[in-house]
mmCIF file with all atom_site columns, C-alpha atoms in Angstrom:
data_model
loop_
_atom_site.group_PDB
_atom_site.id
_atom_site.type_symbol
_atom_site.label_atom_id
_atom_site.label_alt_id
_atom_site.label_comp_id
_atom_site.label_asym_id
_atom_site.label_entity_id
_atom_site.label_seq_id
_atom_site.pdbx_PDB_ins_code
_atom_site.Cartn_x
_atom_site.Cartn_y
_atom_site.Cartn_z
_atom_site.occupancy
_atom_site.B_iso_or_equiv
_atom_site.pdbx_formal_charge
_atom_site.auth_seq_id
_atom_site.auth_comp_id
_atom_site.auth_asym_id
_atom_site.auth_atom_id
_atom_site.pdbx_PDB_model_num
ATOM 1   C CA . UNK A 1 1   ? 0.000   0.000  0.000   1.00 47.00 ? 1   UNK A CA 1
ATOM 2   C CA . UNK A 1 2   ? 2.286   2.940  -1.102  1.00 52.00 ? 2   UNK A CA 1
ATOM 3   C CA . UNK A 1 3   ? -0.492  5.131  -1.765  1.00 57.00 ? 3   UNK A CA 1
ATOM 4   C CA . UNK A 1 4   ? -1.914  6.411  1.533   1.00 58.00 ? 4   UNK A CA 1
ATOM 5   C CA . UNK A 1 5   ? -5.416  7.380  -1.061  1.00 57.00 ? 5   UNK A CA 1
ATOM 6   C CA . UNK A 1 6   ? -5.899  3.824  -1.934  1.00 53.00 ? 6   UNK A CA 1
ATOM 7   C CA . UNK A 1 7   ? -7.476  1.155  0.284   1.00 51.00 ? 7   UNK A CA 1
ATOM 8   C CA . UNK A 1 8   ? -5.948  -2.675 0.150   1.00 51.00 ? 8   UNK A CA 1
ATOM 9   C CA . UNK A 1 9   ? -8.700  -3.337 -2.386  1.00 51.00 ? 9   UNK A CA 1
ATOM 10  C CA . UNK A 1 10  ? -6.859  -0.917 -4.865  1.00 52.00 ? 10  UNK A CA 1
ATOM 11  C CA . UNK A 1 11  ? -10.105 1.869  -4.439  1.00 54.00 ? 11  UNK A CA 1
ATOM 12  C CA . UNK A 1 12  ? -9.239  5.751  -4.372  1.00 61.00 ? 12  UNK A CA 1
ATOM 13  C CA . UNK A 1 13  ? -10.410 7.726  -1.738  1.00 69.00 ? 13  UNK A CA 1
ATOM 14  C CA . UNK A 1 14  ? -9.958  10.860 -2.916  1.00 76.00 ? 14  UNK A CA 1
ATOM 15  C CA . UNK A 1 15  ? -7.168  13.753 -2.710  1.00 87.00 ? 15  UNK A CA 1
ATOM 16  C CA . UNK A 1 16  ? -7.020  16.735 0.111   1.00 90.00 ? 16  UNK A CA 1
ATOM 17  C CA . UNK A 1 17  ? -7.541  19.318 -2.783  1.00 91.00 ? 17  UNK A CA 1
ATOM 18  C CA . UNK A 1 18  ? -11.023 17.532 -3.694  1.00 90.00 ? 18  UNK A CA 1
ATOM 19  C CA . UNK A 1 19  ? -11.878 17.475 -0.116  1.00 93.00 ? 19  UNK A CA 1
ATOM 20  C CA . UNK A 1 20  ? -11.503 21.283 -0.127  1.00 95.00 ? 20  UNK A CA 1
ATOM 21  C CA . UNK A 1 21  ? -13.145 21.794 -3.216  1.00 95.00 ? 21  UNK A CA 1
ATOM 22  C CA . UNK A 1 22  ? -16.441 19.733 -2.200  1.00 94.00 ? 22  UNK A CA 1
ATOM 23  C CA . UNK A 1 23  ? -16.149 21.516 1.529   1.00 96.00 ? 23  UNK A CA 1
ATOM 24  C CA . UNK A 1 24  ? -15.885 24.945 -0.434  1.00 97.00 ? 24  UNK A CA 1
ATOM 25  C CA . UNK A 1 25  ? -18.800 24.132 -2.735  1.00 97.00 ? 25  UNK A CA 1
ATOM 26  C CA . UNK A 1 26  ? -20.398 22.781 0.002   1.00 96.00 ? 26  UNK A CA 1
ATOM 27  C CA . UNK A 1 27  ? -20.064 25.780 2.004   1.00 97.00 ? 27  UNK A CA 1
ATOM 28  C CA . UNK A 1 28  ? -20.994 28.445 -1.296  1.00 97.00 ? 28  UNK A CA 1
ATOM 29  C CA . UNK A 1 29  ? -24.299 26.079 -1.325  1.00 97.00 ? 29  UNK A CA 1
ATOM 30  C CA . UNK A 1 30  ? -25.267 26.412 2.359   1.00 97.00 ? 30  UNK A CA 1
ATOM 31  C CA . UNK A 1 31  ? -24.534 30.150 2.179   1.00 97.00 ? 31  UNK A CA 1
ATOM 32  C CA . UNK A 1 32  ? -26.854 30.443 -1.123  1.00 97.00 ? 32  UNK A CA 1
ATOM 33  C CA . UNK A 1 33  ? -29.359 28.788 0.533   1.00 96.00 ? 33  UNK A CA 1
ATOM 34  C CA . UNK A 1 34  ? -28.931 30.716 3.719   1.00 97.00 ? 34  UNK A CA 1
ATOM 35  C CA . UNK A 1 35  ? -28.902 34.013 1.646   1.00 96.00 ? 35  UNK A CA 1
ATOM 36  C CA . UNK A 1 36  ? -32.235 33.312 -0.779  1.00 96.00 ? 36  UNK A CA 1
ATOM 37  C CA . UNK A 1 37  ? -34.230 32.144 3.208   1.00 96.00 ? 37  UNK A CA 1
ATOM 38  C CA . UNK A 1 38  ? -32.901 35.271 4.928   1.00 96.00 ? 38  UNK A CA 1
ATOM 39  C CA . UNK A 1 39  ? -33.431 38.095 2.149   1.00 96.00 ? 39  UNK A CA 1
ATOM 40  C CA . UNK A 1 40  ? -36.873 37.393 1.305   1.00 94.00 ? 40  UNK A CA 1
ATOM 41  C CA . UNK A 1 41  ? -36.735 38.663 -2.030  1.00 93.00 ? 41  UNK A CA 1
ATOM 42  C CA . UNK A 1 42  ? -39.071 35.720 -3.845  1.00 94.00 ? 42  UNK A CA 1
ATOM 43  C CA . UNK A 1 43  ? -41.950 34.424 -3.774  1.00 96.00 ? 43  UNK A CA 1
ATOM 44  C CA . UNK A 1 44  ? -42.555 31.861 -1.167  1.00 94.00 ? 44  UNK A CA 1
ATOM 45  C CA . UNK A 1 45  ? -42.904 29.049 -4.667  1.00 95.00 ? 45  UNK A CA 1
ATOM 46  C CA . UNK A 1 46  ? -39.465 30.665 -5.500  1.00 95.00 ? 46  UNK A CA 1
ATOM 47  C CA . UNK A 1 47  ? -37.731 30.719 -2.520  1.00 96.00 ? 47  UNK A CA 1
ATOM 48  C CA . UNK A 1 48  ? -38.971 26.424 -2.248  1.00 96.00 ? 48  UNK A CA 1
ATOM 49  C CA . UNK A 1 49  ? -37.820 26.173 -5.909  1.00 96.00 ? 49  UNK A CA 1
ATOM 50  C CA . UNK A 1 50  ? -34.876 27.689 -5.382  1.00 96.00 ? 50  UNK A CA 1
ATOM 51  C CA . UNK A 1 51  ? -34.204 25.738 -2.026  1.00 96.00 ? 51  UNK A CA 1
ATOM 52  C CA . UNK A 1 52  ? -35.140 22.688 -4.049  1.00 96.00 ? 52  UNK A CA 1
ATOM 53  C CA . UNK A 1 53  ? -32.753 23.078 -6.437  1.00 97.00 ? 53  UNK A CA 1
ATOM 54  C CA . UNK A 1 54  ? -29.878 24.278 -4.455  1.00 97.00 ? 54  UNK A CA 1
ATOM 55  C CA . UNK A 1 55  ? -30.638 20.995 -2.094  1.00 95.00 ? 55  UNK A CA 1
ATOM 56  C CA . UNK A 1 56  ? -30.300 18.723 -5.234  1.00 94.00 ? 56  UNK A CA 1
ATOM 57  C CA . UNK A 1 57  ? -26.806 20.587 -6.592  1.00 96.00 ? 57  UNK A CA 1
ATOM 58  C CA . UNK A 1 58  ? -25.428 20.048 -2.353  1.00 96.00 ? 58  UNK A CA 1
ATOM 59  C CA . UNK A 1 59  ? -26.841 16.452 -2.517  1.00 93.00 ? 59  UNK A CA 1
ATOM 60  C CA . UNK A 1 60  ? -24.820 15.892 -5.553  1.00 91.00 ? 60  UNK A CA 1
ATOM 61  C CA . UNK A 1 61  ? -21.858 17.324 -4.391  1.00 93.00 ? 61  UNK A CA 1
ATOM 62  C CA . UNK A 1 62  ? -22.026 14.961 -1.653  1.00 93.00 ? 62  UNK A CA 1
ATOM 63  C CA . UNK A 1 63  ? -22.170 12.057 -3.140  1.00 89.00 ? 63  UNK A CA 1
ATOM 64  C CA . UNK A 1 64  ? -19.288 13.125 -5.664  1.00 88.00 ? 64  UNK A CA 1
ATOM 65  C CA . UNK A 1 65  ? -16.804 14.706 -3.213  1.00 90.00 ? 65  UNK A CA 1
ATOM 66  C CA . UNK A 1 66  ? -17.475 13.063 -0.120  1.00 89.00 ? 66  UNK A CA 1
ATOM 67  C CA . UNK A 1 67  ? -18.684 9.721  -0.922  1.00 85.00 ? 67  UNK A CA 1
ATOM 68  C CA . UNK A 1 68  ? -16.746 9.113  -4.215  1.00 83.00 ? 68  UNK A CA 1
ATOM 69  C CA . UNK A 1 69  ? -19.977 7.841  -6.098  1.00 83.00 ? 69  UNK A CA 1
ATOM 70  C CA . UNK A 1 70  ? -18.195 8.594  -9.511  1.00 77.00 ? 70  UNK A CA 1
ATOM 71  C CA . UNK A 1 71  ? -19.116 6.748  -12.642 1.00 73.00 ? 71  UNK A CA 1
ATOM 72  C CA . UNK A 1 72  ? -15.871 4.556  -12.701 1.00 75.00 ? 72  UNK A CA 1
ATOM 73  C CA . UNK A 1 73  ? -16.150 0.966  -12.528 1.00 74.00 ? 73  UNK A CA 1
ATOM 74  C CA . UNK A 1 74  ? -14.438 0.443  -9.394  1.00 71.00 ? 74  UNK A CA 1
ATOM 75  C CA . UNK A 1 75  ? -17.786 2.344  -7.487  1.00 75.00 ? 75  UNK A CA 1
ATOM 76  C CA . UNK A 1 76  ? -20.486 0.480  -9.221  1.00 82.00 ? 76  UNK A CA 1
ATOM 77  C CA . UNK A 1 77  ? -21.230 -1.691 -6.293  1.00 83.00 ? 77  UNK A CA 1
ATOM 78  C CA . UNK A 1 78  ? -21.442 1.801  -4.870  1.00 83.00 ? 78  UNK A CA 1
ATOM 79  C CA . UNK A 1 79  ? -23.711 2.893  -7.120  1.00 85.00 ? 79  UNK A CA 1
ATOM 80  C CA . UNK A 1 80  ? -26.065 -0.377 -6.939  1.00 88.00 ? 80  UNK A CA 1
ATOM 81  C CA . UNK A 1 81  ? -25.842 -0.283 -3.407  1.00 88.00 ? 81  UNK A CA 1
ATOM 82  C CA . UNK A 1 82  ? -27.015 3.732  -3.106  1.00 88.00 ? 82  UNK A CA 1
ATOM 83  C CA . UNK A 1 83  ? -29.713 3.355  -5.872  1.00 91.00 ? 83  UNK A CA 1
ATOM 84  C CA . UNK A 1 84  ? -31.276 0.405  -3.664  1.00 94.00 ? 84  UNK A CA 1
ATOM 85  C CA . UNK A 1 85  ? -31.222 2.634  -1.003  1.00 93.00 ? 85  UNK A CA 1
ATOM 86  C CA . UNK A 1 86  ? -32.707 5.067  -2.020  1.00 93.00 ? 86  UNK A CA 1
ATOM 87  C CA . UNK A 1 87  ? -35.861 2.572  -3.982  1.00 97.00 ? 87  UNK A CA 1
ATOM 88  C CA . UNK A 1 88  ? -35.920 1.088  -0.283  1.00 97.00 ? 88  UNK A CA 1
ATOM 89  C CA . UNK A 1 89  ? -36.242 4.419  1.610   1.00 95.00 ? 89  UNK A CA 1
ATOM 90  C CA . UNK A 1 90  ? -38.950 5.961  -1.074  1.00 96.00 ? 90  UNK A CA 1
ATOM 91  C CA . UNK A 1 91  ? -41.089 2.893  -0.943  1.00 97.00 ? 91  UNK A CA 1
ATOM 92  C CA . UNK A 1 92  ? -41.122 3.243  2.642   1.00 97.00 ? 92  UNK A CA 1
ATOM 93  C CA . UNK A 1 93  ? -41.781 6.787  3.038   1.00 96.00 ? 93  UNK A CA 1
ATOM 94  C CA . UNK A 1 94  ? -44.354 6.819  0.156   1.00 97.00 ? 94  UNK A CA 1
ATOM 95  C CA . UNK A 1 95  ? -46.125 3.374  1.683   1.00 96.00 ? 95  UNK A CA 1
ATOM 96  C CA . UNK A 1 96  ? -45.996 5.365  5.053   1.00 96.00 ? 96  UNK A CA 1
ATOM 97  C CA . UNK A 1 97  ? -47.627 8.643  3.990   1.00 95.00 ? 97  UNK A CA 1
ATOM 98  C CA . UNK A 1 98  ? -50.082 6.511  2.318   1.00 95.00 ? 98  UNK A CA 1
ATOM 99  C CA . UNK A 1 99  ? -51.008 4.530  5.019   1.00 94.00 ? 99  UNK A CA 1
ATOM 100 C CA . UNK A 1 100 ? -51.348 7.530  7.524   1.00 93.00 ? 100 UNK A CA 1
ATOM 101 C CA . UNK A 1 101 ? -53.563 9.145  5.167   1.00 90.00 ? 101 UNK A CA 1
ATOM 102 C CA . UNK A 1 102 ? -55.639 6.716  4.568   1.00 90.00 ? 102 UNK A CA 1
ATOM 103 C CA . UNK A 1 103 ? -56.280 5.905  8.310   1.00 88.00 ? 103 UNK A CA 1
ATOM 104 C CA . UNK A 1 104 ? -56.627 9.840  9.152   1.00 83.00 ? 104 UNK A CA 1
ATOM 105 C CA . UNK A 1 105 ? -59.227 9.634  6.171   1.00 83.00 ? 105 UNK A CA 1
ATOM 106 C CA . UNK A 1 106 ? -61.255 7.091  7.559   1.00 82.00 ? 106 UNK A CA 1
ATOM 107 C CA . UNK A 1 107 ? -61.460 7.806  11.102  1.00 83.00 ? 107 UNK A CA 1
ATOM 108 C CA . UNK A 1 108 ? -62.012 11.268 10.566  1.00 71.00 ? 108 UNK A CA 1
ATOM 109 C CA . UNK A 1 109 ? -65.273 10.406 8.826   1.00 59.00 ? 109 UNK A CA 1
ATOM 110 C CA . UNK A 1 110 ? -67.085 8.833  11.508  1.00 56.00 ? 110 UNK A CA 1
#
């Protein structure tokens, strides 16, 4: 293991200067976000659509920087494993929401 970035299974974890550059963009996002909440100068659709956005782009910038979920073939089990994940999490938050409303909708009618 000569490489201190590399792991015994030959993966790359990343360099300091890509570290700084995802904490930086990390950082710009946050303030963004912070800025377009505290200035009030949208709508309150814009300021969600803007937050929306914003919330994808630091989500993204997380996976890439932080998490090294790059499109190289050494993080495809990655990949797999995230995309599960996130099926896994949706169906269980959807299947929630839909449960809860359908029992608030029929005990509220009696």
């Amino acid at each position: 293991m000569s490489n201190p970035n590399t792991s015994s299974s030959g993966e790359s974890h990343g360099s300091v200067s890509s570290y700084l550059i995802g904490f930086v963009l990390a950082v710009i996002l946050t303030v963004l976000s912070f800025g377009v909440v505290m200035s009030h100068s949208l709508a309150p659709t814009g300021t969600l659509a803007v937050l929306s956005v914003l919330a994808l782009v630091q989500v993204l910038v997380h996976l890439h920087y932080f998490l090294h979920m790059g499109g190289g073939s050494e993080a495809r089990w990655n990949n797999i494993a995230f995309v599960f994940t996130v099926a896994f999490v949706s169906i269980l938050i959807v299947g929630t929401v839909f449960v809860m409303a359908n029992t608030s909708m029929n005990m509220m009618s009696r």
